[in-house]
Amino acid sequence: MSSVAPNDIADSNEATIREGRARARNVIRDWDLKRAFINGVWRDADSREVLDVIDPAKGDVIGAVPFMRTSEARQAIDAAHAAFPGWSRMLAKERAAILRRWRDLLETHQEELASLITLEQGKPYDQALREVVGAIAYAEWYGEEAKRAYGQTMPATQRDRRVVVQKHPVGVVAAITPWNFPLTMVVRKCAPALAAGCTVIVKPAEDTPLSALAAAKLAEQAGFPAGVFNVVTGQPHPIGEALTGDPRVRMLSFTGSTAVGKRLMEQCAATMKKLSLELGGNAPFIVMDDADIDAAVAGAMISKFRNSGQTCVCANRIFLQDGVYDAFVEKFVAASTAQTMGNGFLPGMEIGPLINRQAVAKVERLVENAKKAGATLIYGADLPGEGHFTRPLIMTDVPHVADCFNEELFAPVAPIYRFTTENDVIELANRVRTGLSSYLYSRDIGRIQRIADQLETGVVGINDGTTSHEGAPFGGVKESGQGREGGHWGFEEYLEPKYLNYAL
Ligand code: NAP
């Protein structure tokens, strides 16, 4: 029987990673992803300065995009403003046809897009491919929705009057997106906005601008007219100030942290912009005594570790009732031990790197703080030697005063808390200032409904660790933001009702 030496495995892994990175770098080269897209023109920053893009798994430079500031943001606003009358007056079915072509191009190029996401964001390739499939679903949904901006008529209060309510696009939309789903976040905002007849200016995250530029390349091929879809890359503050301060921009659609969301909301106040804010979460993952423990462990693995724990809906606090505590912990540790971590281009990887060094430093701070407060580390995986990886960890007996009770870990670190009664866990779950998503495992329908009714979150996953659905209203309450993305709720965000009162 032949055996494979560890060095041979390492060599073959390196070769696989090299091939994966080469495929993604070919996309960057062949698609020429090094310029921003304003008014239908691919262009550099006025200053010619560039911003390096880093592979978080290796820590090396993989590309560079224009480092733009205020003046380029203003040029994008000029373009989007000028393009708005033509785009908004097009027939809905004409806009739908272009969106459909964009959707089809995303599908045709799904493997190239997934490679690009793995390279610039780090998530394992299979998860990157699922992200692209999610983006396609949003483009498809809103291509269809474009034709359904229905108005209403309503009974008048006088015989010689008629009352009609029409839906009109909001206008120019600024879309500021995060790095954790660098393609889906762009499509989830732009597809409904474009379907409604708005024009958009995207400001992608500095860490992951390439996926947004790839989306723009395909949008250009799909046939969006010049100025309808713009991408400005560069420095967040001046671009953000230009976009939020200009009265011609009528809406800000932002996904990112609560802190930045609040700041942008303040900046938008002076021009009274419409806002859609998808902000941070701090999801409770609740397992009741009567739950199916295997299903709960499987759900926790997905909810906690998907995208290396860097999703806004990640289980941030795992609450176990006394009766299932020991059994859940044992099975959860066993499942965690079986997880694979490494470069996202290696087949079968489940956990990739964190996005950057600051993210690694933040999780180290939160883990140290929890340990000092009295938490026990019961599991820690080994680290690959390079890039921005952090050790997947499980902590038990985490005191509620630990910082990670209130802050998003945004890492593959699972803090476990014990509770005794239904009321205790509802109070604990709701004790935080955010309210995006929560998870509940139980087999008692009455208990499920009772608890779900009281959880202060916009989304509740019941006996399921995933909640994504392009047709559902995704969004949070409290400091997790306002507005919804997905389904007709996400479409309505980009429409303003106009009420016409007719005297006959
Ligand atoms: P972030 O730091 O708030 O950044 C989000 C976006 O805002 C990036 O494009 C960033 O640009 C930009 N930005 C930062 N400061 C700005 C400013 N002063 N003016 C204008 N733009 C500014 O958040 P992140 O670290 O990228 O993303 C993680 C956060 O997003 C987490 O809290 C997560 O929960 C949340 N999130 C929420 C949802 C949801 O649907 N609710 C989905 C995904 C993520 P730079 O990258 O260039 O700094």
Coordinates of C-alpha atoms and ligand atoms in Angstrom, one line a residue:
M1 CA 0.0 0.0 0.0
S2 CA 1.5 3.4 -1.0
S3 CA 1.4 6.3 1.4
V4 CA 1.5 10.0 0.7
A5 CA 4.2 12.0 2.5
P6 CA 3.2 15.3 4.3
N7 CA 5.5 17.2 2.0
D8 CA 3.8 15.8 -1.1
I9 CA 0.4 16.9 0.3
A10 CA 1.8 20.4 1.1
D11 CA 3.3 20.6 -2.5
S12 CA 0.1 19.5 -4.1
N13 CA -2.0 22.0 -1.9
E14 CA 0.3 24.8 -3.0
A15 CA -0.1 23.8 -6.6
T16 CA -3.9 23.9 -6.2
I17 CA -3.8 27.3 -4.5
R18 CA -1.5 28.6 -7.3
E19 CA -3.9 27.4 -9.9
G20 CA -6.9 28.9 -8.2
R21 CA -5.2 32.3 -7.7
A22 CA -4.1 32.2 -11.3
R23 CA -7.6 31.7 -12.5
A24 CA -8.8 34.7 -10.4
R25 CA -5.9 36.9 -11.5
N26 CA -6.7 36.1 -15.1
V27 CA -10.2 37.5 -14.5
I28 CA -8.6 40.7 -13.0
R29 CA -6.4 40.9 -16.1
D30 CA -8.8 39.8 -18.8
W31 CA -11.7 42.0 -17.5
D32 CA -9.2 44.8 -16.9
L33 CA -10.5 45.4 -13.3
K34 CA -8.3 48.3 -12.4
R35 CA -10.5 51.3 -13.2
A36 CA -13.6 52.8 -11.7
F37 CA -16.8 53.2 -13.8
I38 CA -18.3 56.7 -14.2
N39 CA -20.8 57.7 -16.8
G40 CA -20.0 54.6 -18.9
V41 CA -16.3 55.3 -18.9
W42 CA -13.6 53.2 -17.2
R43 CA -11.3 55.7 -15.6
D44 CA -8.5 56.4 -13.2
A45 CA -8.5 58.7 -10.2
D46 CA -7.9 62.4 -11.0
S47 CA -4.7 62.1 -8.9
R48 CA -3.8 58.7 -10.6
E49 CA -3.3 57.3 -7.1
V50 CA -4.3 53.7 -6.6
L51 CA -5.5 51.5 -3.7
D52 CA -3.9 48.1 -3.4
V53 CA -6.2 45.1 -3.1
I54 CA -4.9 42.3 -0.8
D55 CA -5.5 38.5 -0.8
P56 CA -6.5 37.9 2.9
A57 CA -5.3 34.3 2.7
K58 CA -1.8 35.2 1.6
G59 CA -1.5 38.8 2.6
D60 CA 0.0 39.8 -0.8
V61 CA -1.2 42.5 -3.3
I62 CA -3.4 41.1 -6.1
G63 CA -4.6 44.2 -7.8
A64 CA -5.1 48.0 -7.5
V65 CA -8.0 50.3 -8.1
P66 CA -8.3 54.0 -8.4
F67 CA -8.1 55.9 -5.1
M68 CA -10.8 58.5 -5.7
R69 CA -12.1 61.3 -3.6
T70 CA -14.7 64.1 -3.6
S71 CA -14.3 65.3 -7.2
E72 CA -14.8 61.9 -8.8
A73 CA -17.8 61.2 -6.5
R74 CA -19.3 64.5 -7.8
Q75 CA -18.7 63.5 -11.4
A76 CA -20.5 60.3 -10.7
I77 CA -23.4 62.2 -9.2
D78 CA -23.5 64.5 -12.3
A79 CA -23.6 61.4 -14.5
A80 CA -26.3 59.6 -12.4
H81 CA -28.4 62.7 -12.2
A82 CA -28.2 63.3 -16.0
A83 CA -29.0 59.7 -16.7
F84 CA -32.0 59.6 -14.4
P85 CA -34.7 61.2 -16.7
G86 CA -34.0 58.8 -19.6
W87 CA -33.7 55.7 -17.4
S88 CA -36.7 56.4 -15.3
R89 CA -38.9 57.0 -18.3
M90 CA -38.0 53.9 -20.1
L91 CA -40.7 51.2 -20.2
A92 CA -40.5 49.0 -17.2
K93 CA -40.2 46.0 -19.5
E94 CA -37.2 47.6 -21.3
R95 CA -35.5 48.0 -17.9
A96 CA -36.5 44.4 -17.0
A97 CA -34.9 43.1 -20.2
I98 CA -31.6 44.8 -19.4
L99 CA -31.7 43.4 -15.8
R100 CA -32.5 40.0 -17.2
R101 CA -29.3 40.2 -19.4
W102 CA -27.3 41.3 -16.4
R103 CA -28.7 38.3 -14.5
D104 CA -27.8 35.9 -17.4
L105 CA -24.3 37.3 -17.6
L106 CA -23.8 36.8 -13.9
E107 CA -24.8 33.2 -14.4
T108 CA -22.6 32.7 -17.4
H109 CA -19.6 34.0 -15.5
Q110 CA -20.4 32.6 -12.1
E111 CA -17.2 30.6 -11.8
E112 CA -15.0 33.6 -12.7
L113 CA -16.9 35.7 -10.2
A114 CA -16.6 33.1 -7.5
S115 CA -12.8 32.8 -8.1
L116 CA -12.6 36.6 -7.8
I117 CA -14.5 36.6 -4.5
T118 CA -12.3 33.9 -3.0
L119 CA -9.2 35.8 -4.0
E120 CA -10.2 39.2 -2.7
Q121 CA -12.4 38.3 0.2
G122 CA -11.1 34.9 1.2
K123 CA -14.2 32.8 1.6
P124 CA -13.9 29.2 0.4
Y125 CA -14.7 28.7 -3.3
D126 CA -17.9 26.7 -2.7
Q127 CA -19.2 29.5 -0.5
A128 CA -18.2 32.1 -3.0
L129 CA -20.1 30.2 -5.7
R130 CA -23.1 30.2 -3.4
E131 CA -22.7 34.0 -3.0
V132 CA -22.8 34.4 -6.8
V133 CA -25.9 32.2 -7.0
G134 CA -27.5 34.5 -4.4
A135 CA -26.6 37.6 -6.5
I136 CA -28.1 35.9 -9.6
A137 CA -31.3 35.3 -7.6
Y138 CA -31.6 39.0 -6.6
A139 CA -30.9 40.1 -10.2
E140 CA -33.6 37.7 -11.4
W141 CA -36.2 38.6 -8.8
Y142 CA -35.9 42.4 -9.5
G143 CA -35.8 42.0 -13.2
E144 CA -39.2 40.4 -12.8
E145 CA -40.3 42.9 -10.2
A146 CA -39.5 45.9 -12.5
K147 CA -42.9 45.3 -14.2
R148 CA -44.8 45.2 -11.0
A149 CA -44.5 48.8 -9.7
Y150 CA -48.3 48.8 -9.4
G151 CA -50.1 51.9 -8.2
Q152 CA -53.6 52.0 -6.6
T153 CA -56.9 53.7 -6.9
M154 CA -59.0 54.3 -3.9
P155 CA -62.6 55.4 -3.2
A156 CA -62.9 59.1 -3.2
T157 CA -64.7 61.0 -0.5
Q158 CA -66.7 63.1 -3.1
R159 CA -68.6 61.9 -6.2
D160 CA -66.7 64.2 -8.6
R161 CA -63.2 63.1 -7.4
R162 CA -60.9 60.3 -8.3
V163 CA -57.9 59.2 -6.2
V164 CA -54.9 57.6 -7.9
V165 CA -51.6 56.5 -6.3
Q166 CA -48.7 56.1 -8.6
K167 CA -45.2 54.8 -7.8
H168 CA -42.2 56.8 -9.0
P169 CA -38.5 56.0 -8.6
V170 CA -36.8 57.8 -5.8
G171 CA -34.0 59.3 -8.0
V172 CA -30.3 59.0 -7.7
V173 CA -29.2 56.3 -5.2
A174 CA -25.9 56.1 -3.4
A175 CA -25.1 52.4 -2.5
I176 CA -22.3 51.9 0.0
T177 CA -21.5 48.2 0.5
P178 CA -19.3 46.1 2.8
W179 CA -16.7 43.5 2.1
N180 CA -18.2 40.4 3.5
F181 CA -20.5 39.7 0.5
P182 CA -18.8 41.9 -2.0
L183 CA -20.9 40.8 -5.0
T184 CA -24.3 40.0 -3.4
M185 CA -24.4 43.3 -1.5
V186 CA -23.9 45.3 -4.7
V187 CA -26.6 43.3 -6.6
R188 CA -29.1 43.3 -3.7
K189 CA -29.1 47.1 -3.7
C190 CA -28.6 47.9 -7.4
A191 CA -31.1 45.4 -8.9
P192 CA -34.2 46.8 -7.1
A193 CA -33.0 50.4 -7.5
L194 CA -32.4 50.0 -11.2
A195 CA -35.6 48.0 -11.6
A196 CA -37.5 50.9 -10.0
G197 CA -36.0 53.4 -12.4
C198 CA -33.3 54.8 -10.1
T199 CA -29.7 55.4 -11.2
V200 CA -27.0 54.3 -8.8
I201 CA -23.5 55.2 -7.6
V202 CA -21.8 52.3 -5.8
K203 CA -19.0 52.8 -3.3
P204 CA -17.7 49.3 -2.5
A205 CA -15.5 48.5 0.5
E206 CA -11.8 49.3 0.1
D207 CA -11.0 45.6 0.9
T208 CA -13.1 44.2 -1.9
P209 CA -13.6 46.6 -4.8
L210 CA -12.9 44.1 -7.6
S211 CA -16.2 42.2 -7.3
A212 CA -18.1 45.5 -7.7
L213 CA -16.1 46.4 -10.7
A214 CA -16.8 42.9 -12.2
A215 CA -20.5 43.5 -11.6
A216 CA -20.2 46.8 -13.4
K217 CA -18.4 45.1 -16.4
L218 CA -21.3 42.8 -16.8
A219 CA -23.8 45.6 -16.3
E220 CA -22.1 47.5 -19.1
Q221 CA -22.4 44.4 -21.4
A222 CA -26.0 44.0 -20.4
G223 CA -26.7 47.4 -21.8
F224 CA -27.4 49.8 -19.0
P225 CA -27.0 53.3 -20.5
A226 CA -24.1 55.5 -19.5
G227 CA -24.5 57.0 -16.1
V228 CA -27.1 54.6 -14.9
F229 CA -24.7 52.4 -13.0
N230 CA -21.5 53.9 -11.6
V231 CA -18.8 52.5 -9.3
V232 CA -16.5 54.9 -7.5
T233 CA -13.6 53.3 -5.6
G234 CA -11.4 55.0 -3.1
Q235 CA -11.4 56.8 0.2
P236 CA -14.6 56.4 2.2
H237 CA -14.9 59.7 4.0
P238 CA -14.6 62.2 1.2
I239 CA -16.7 60.0 -1.1
G240 CA -19.3 59.4 1.6
E241 CA -19.4 63.1 2.3
A242 CA -19.9 64.0 -1.3
L243 CA -22.7 61.4 -1.7
T244 CA -24.5 62.2 1.5
G245 CA -24.1 66.0 1.2
D246 CA -25.4 66.4 -2.4
P247 CA -29.1 67.2 -2.7
R248 CA -29.3 65.5 -6.1
V249 CA -28.7 62.1 -4.4
R250 CA -32.1 61.2 -3.1
M251 CA -31.4 58.0 -1.2
L252 CA -28.6 56.3 0.6
S253 CA -28.7 52.5 0.8
F254 CA -26.0 51.5 3.2
T255 CA -24.8 48.1 4.5
G256 CA -22.1 48.0 7.1
S257 CA -21.5 48.7 10.7
T258 CA -23.9 50.4 13.0
A259 CA -21.3 53.1 13.9
V260 CA -20.8 54.1 10.3
G261 CA -24.5 53.8 9.6
K262 CA -25.3 56.3 12.3
R263 CA -22.7 58.7 11.0
L264 CA -24.0 58.5 7.5
M265 CA -27.6 59.0 8.7
E266 CA -26.5 62.2 10.4
Q267 CA -24.8 63.3 7.2
C268 CA -28.0 62.6 5.2
A269 CA -30.2 64.7 7.6
A270 CA -29.3 68.0 6.0
T271 CA -30.7 67.0 2.6
M272 CA -33.4 64.7 4.1
K273 CA -32.5 61.6 2.1
K274 CA -34.4 58.4 2.1
L275 CA -32.5 55.8 4.0
S276 CA -32.1 52.1 3.8
L277 CA -29.7 50.9 6.5
E278 CA -28.6 47.3 6.9
L279 CA -26.3 47.4 9.9
G280 CA -24.6 45.2 12.4
G281 CA -26.2 42.2 14.2
N282 CA -25.6 40.3 17.4
A283 CA -27.7 37.1 16.8
P284 CA -28.8 35.0 19.7
F285 CA -28.8 31.3 18.8
I286 CA -31.3 29.7 21.3
V287 CA -31.5 25.9 21.9
M288 CA -34.4 24.8 24.1
D289 CA -34.5 21.6 26.1
D290 CA -36.9 19.9 23.7
A291 CA -34.8 20.7 20.6
D292 CA -33.5 18.2 18.1
I293 CA -29.8 18.5 19.2
D294 CA -28.3 17.2 16.0
A295 CA -30.3 19.7 13.9
A296 CA -29.3 22.5 16.4
V297 CA -25.6 21.6 16.1
A298 CA -25.8 21.5 12.3
G299 CA -27.6 24.9 12.3
A300 CA -25.0 26.4 14.7
M301 CA -22.1 25.2 12.5
I302 CA -23.6 27.0 9.5
S303 CA -24.7 30.1 11.3
K304 CA -21.5 30.5 13.3
F305 CA -18.8 29.5 10.8
R306 CA -20.1 30.4 7.4
N307 CA -17.8 33.0 5.8
S308 CA -15.5 32.4 8.8
G309 CA -18.0 34.0 11.1
Q310 CA -18.1 37.2 9.1
T311 CA -21.8 37.5 8.4
C312 CA -24.2 40.0 9.9
V313 CA -26.5 37.1 10.8
C314 CA -23.8 35.0 12.4
A315 CA -24.7 33.4 15.7
N316 CA -22.9 35.7 18.1
R317 CA -24.3 34.4 21.3
I318 CA -25.2 30.7 21.7
F319 CA -27.7 30.2 24.5
L320 CA -28.3 26.6 25.7
Q321 CA -31.0 25.6 28.1
D322 CA -29.7 23.5 31.1
G323 CA -31.1 20.2 29.8
V324 CA -29.3 20.3 26.5
Y325 CA -26.1 22.2 27.5
D326 CA -23.7 19.2 27.9
A327 CA -24.9 17.2 25.0
F328 CA -24.9 20.2 22.7
V329 CA -21.4 21.3 23.7
E330 CA -20.0 17.8 23.2
K331 CA -21.5 17.5 19.7
F332 CA -20.6 21.1 18.7
V333 CA -17.0 20.6 19.7
A334 CA -16.9 17.3 17.8
A335 CA -18.4 18.9 14.7
S336 CA -15.9 21.9 15.0
T337 CA -13.0 19.6 15.3
A338 CA -14.0 18.1 11.9
Q339 CA -14.0 21.4 10.2
T340 CA -11.3 22.3 7.6
M341 CA -9.6 25.7 7.6
G342 CA -7.2 27.0 5.0
N343 CA -6.9 28.8 1.6
G344 CA -10.3 29.1 0.0
F345 CA -9.0 27.6 -3.3
L346 CA -8.3 24.2 -1.6
P347 CA -11.2 21.9 -2.2
G348 CA -13.4 21.1 0.8
M349 CA -12.3 24.1 2.9
E350 CA -14.9 25.3 5.3
I351 CA -13.2 28.2 7.0
G352 CA -11.0 30.8 5.3
P353 CA -9.1 33.9 6.6
L354 CA -10.5 37.0 8.2
I355 CA -10.6 40.0 5.9
N356 CA -7.6 41.9 7.3
R357 CA -5.2 42.4 10.2
Q358 CA -7.6 44.7 12.1
A359 CA -10.2 42.0 12.1
V360 CA -7.7 39.5 13.6
A361 CA -6.7 42.1 16.2
K362 CA -10.3 42.8 17.1
V363 CA -11.2 39.1 17.7
E364 CA -8.0 38.6 19.8
R365 CA -9.1 41.5 22.0
L366 CA -12.6 40.1 22.4
V367 CA -11.3 36.7 23.3
E368 CA -8.8 38.0 25.8
N369 CA -11.5 40.1 27.4
A370 CA -13.8 37.1 27.7
K371 CA -11.1 35.0 29.2
K372 CA -10.3 37.7 31.7
A373 CA -14.0 37.9 32.6
G374 CA -14.0 34.2 33.3
A375 CA -14.8 32.4 30.1
T376 CA -13.2 28.9 29.5
L377 CA -11.7 28.1 26.1
I378 CA -12.7 24.5 25.4
Y379 CA -11.7 24.2 21.8
G380 CA -9.2 25.9 19.5
A381 CA -8.1 24.8 16.1
D382 CA -4.6 25.2 14.7
L383 CA -3.8 28.1 12.5
P384 CA -2.4 28.0 8.9
G385 CA 0.9 29.9 8.9
E386 CA 0.1 32.8 6.6
G387 CA -2.5 35.5 5.8
H388 CA -5.2 36.9 8.1
F389 CA -6.4 33.7 9.7
T390 CA -7.7 33.4 13.2
R391 CA -8.2 30.2 15.2
P392 CA -11.8 28.9 15.4
L393 CA -12.6 28.8 19.1
I394 CA -15.4 27.7 21.4
M395 CA -15.8 29.4 24.8
T396 CA -18.1 28.3 27.6
D397 CA -19.2 29.9 30.8
V398 CA -18.9 33.3 29.1
P399 CA -20.1 36.0 31.6
H400 CA -22.7 38.4 30.3
V401 CA -20.3 41.3 31.1
A402 CA -17.8 40.1 28.5
D403 CA -17.5 42.6 25.6
C404 CA -18.4 39.8 23.1
F405 CA -21.9 39.8 24.6
N406 CA -22.5 43.2 23.2
E407 CA -20.1 43.4 20.2
E408 CA -20.1 41.4 17.0
L409 CA -17.2 39.0 17.0
F410 CA -17.2 38.7 13.2
A411 CA -15.0 35.7 13.5
P412 CA -15.2 31.9 13.8
V413 CA -15.4 32.2 17.6
A414 CA -18.4 30.7 19.4
P415 CA -19.3 32.0 22.9
I416 CA -21.7 29.7 24.8
Y417 CA -24.1 30.9 27.6
R418 CA -26.3 28.8 29.8
F419 CA -29.9 29.7 30.7
T420 CA -32.7 28.1 32.7
T421 CA -36.1 29.5 31.7
E422 CA -37.9 30.8 28.6
N423 CA -38.2 34.2 30.1
D424 CA -34.5 34.3 31.0
V425 CA -33.4 33.7 27.5
I426 CA -35.9 36.2 25.9
E427 CA -34.5 38.8 28.3
L428 CA -30.9 37.9 27.5
A429 CA -31.5 37.7 23.7
N430 CA -33.1 41.2 23.7
R431 CA -30.6 42.8 26.1
V432 CA -28.4 44.2 23.3
R433 CA -28.9 47.3 21.2
T434 CA -29.1 45.6 17.8
G435 CA -31.8 43.3 16.4
L436 CA -31.0 41.8 13.1
S437 CA -31.5 38.1 13.3
S438 CA -32.1 35.3 15.8
Y439 CA -32.3 31.5 15.8
L440 CA -34.5 29.3 17.8
Y441 CA -34.5 25.5 18.2
S442 CA -37.4 23.8 19.8
R443 CA -40.0 21.1 18.8
D444 CA -42.9 22.8 20.6
I445 CA -44.9 24.9 18.2
G446 CA -46.5 26.9 21.0
R447 CA -43.2 27.7 22.6
I448 CA -41.7 28.6 19.2
Q449 CA -44.4 31.1 18.5
R450 CA -44.3 32.5 22.0
I451 CA -40.6 33.1 21.9
A452 CA -40.4 34.2 18.3
D453 CA -43.1 36.8 19.0
Q454 CA -41.0 38.4 21.7
L455 CA -37.6 38.3 20.0
E456 CA -36.6 41.8 19.0
T457 CA -35.1 41.0 15.6
G458 CA -36.2 41.5 12.0
V459 CA -35.5 37.8 11.1
V460 CA -36.0 34.6 13.1
G461 CA -34.6 31.3 11.9
I462 CA -36.6 28.5 13.4
N463 CA -34.9 25.1 13.5
D464 CA -32.8 26.4 10.6
G465 CA -29.3 28.0 10.7
T466 CA -29.8 29.9 7.4
T467 CA -32.4 32.4 6.5
S468 CA -31.5 33.8 3.1
H469 CA -34.3 34.1 0.5
E470 CA -34.3 36.8 -2.2
G471 CA -38.1 37.1 -1.9
A472 CA -38.2 37.7 1.9
P473 CA -37.9 41.0 3.7
F474 CA -34.3 41.0 5.2
G475 CA -33.4 43.7 7.7
G476 CA -33.2 44.6 11.3
V477 CA -34.8 46.6 14.1
K478 CA -33.3 48.7 16.9
E479 CA -29.7 49.7 16.0
S480 CA -29.5 47.1 13.2
G481 CA -31.0 49.6 10.9
Q482 CA -34.2 50.5 9.0
G483 CA -35.7 49.4 5.7
R484 CA -35.7 45.9 4.2
E485 CA -33.9 44.2 1.3
G486 CA -35.5 41.4 -0.7
G487 CA -38.9 40.7 -2.2
H488 CA -41.3 43.5 -2.9
W489 CA -40.4 45.2 0.4
G490 CA -36.9 45.7 -1.1
F491 CA -38.4 47.1 -4.3
E492 CA -40.7 49.5 -2.5
E493 CA -37.7 51.1 -0.8
Y494 CA -36.7 52.6 -4.1
L495 CA -40.2 53.9 -5.0
E496 CA -42.1 56.9 -3.7
P497 CA -45.9 56.9 -3.8
K498 CA -47.4 59.9 -5.5
Y499 CA -51.0 60.6 -4.8
L500 CA -53.1 62.3 -7.5
N501 CA -56.4 63.8 -6.5
Y502 CA -58.6 64.4 -9.6
A503 CA -61.6 66.8 -9.7
L504 CA -63.7 65.6 -12.7
Ligands
NAP1 P1 -18.1 49.4 7.7 O1 -16.7 49.6 8.2 O2 -19.2 50.2 8.3 O3 -18.0 49.7 6.1 C1 -19.1 49.5 5.3 C2 -18.9 50.4 4.1 O4 -18.9 51.8 4.5 C3 -17.6 50.2 3.4 O5 -17.7 50.5 2.0 C4 -16.7 51.4 4.0 O6 -15.7 51.8 3.1 C5 -17.8 52.4 4.1 N1 -17.5 53.5 5.0 C6 -16.8 53.4 6.1 N2 -16.7 54.7 6.7 C7 -17.4 55.5 5.9 C8 -17.6 56.9 5.9 N3 -17.3 57.7 6.9 N4 -18.3 57.4 4.8 C9 -18.7 56.7 3.8 N5 -18.5 55.4 3.8 C10 -17.8 54.8 4.8 O7 -18.5 47.9 7.8 P2 -17.7 46.6 7.3 O8 -16.6 46.4 8.2 O9 -17.3 46.8 5.8 O10 -18.8 45.5 7.3 C11 -19.1 44.8 8.4 C12 -20.4 45.3 9.1 O11 -21.4 45.3 8.2 C13 -20.8 44.4 10.2 O12 -21.2 45.2 11.3 C14 -21.9 43.6 9.6 O13 -22.8 43.2 10.6 C15 -22.5 44.6 8.7 N6 -23.3 44.0 7.7 C16 -24.7 44.1 7.8 C17 -25.5 43.5 6.8 C18 -27.0 43.6 6.9 O14 -27.6 43.3 5.9 N7 -27.6 44.1 7.9 C19 -24.9 42.7 5.8 C20 -23.5 42.6 5.8 C21 -22.7 43.3 6.7 P3 -14.2 51.2 3.4 O15 -14.3 49.8 3.3 O16 -13.5 51.8 2.2 O17 -13.8 51.7 4.7

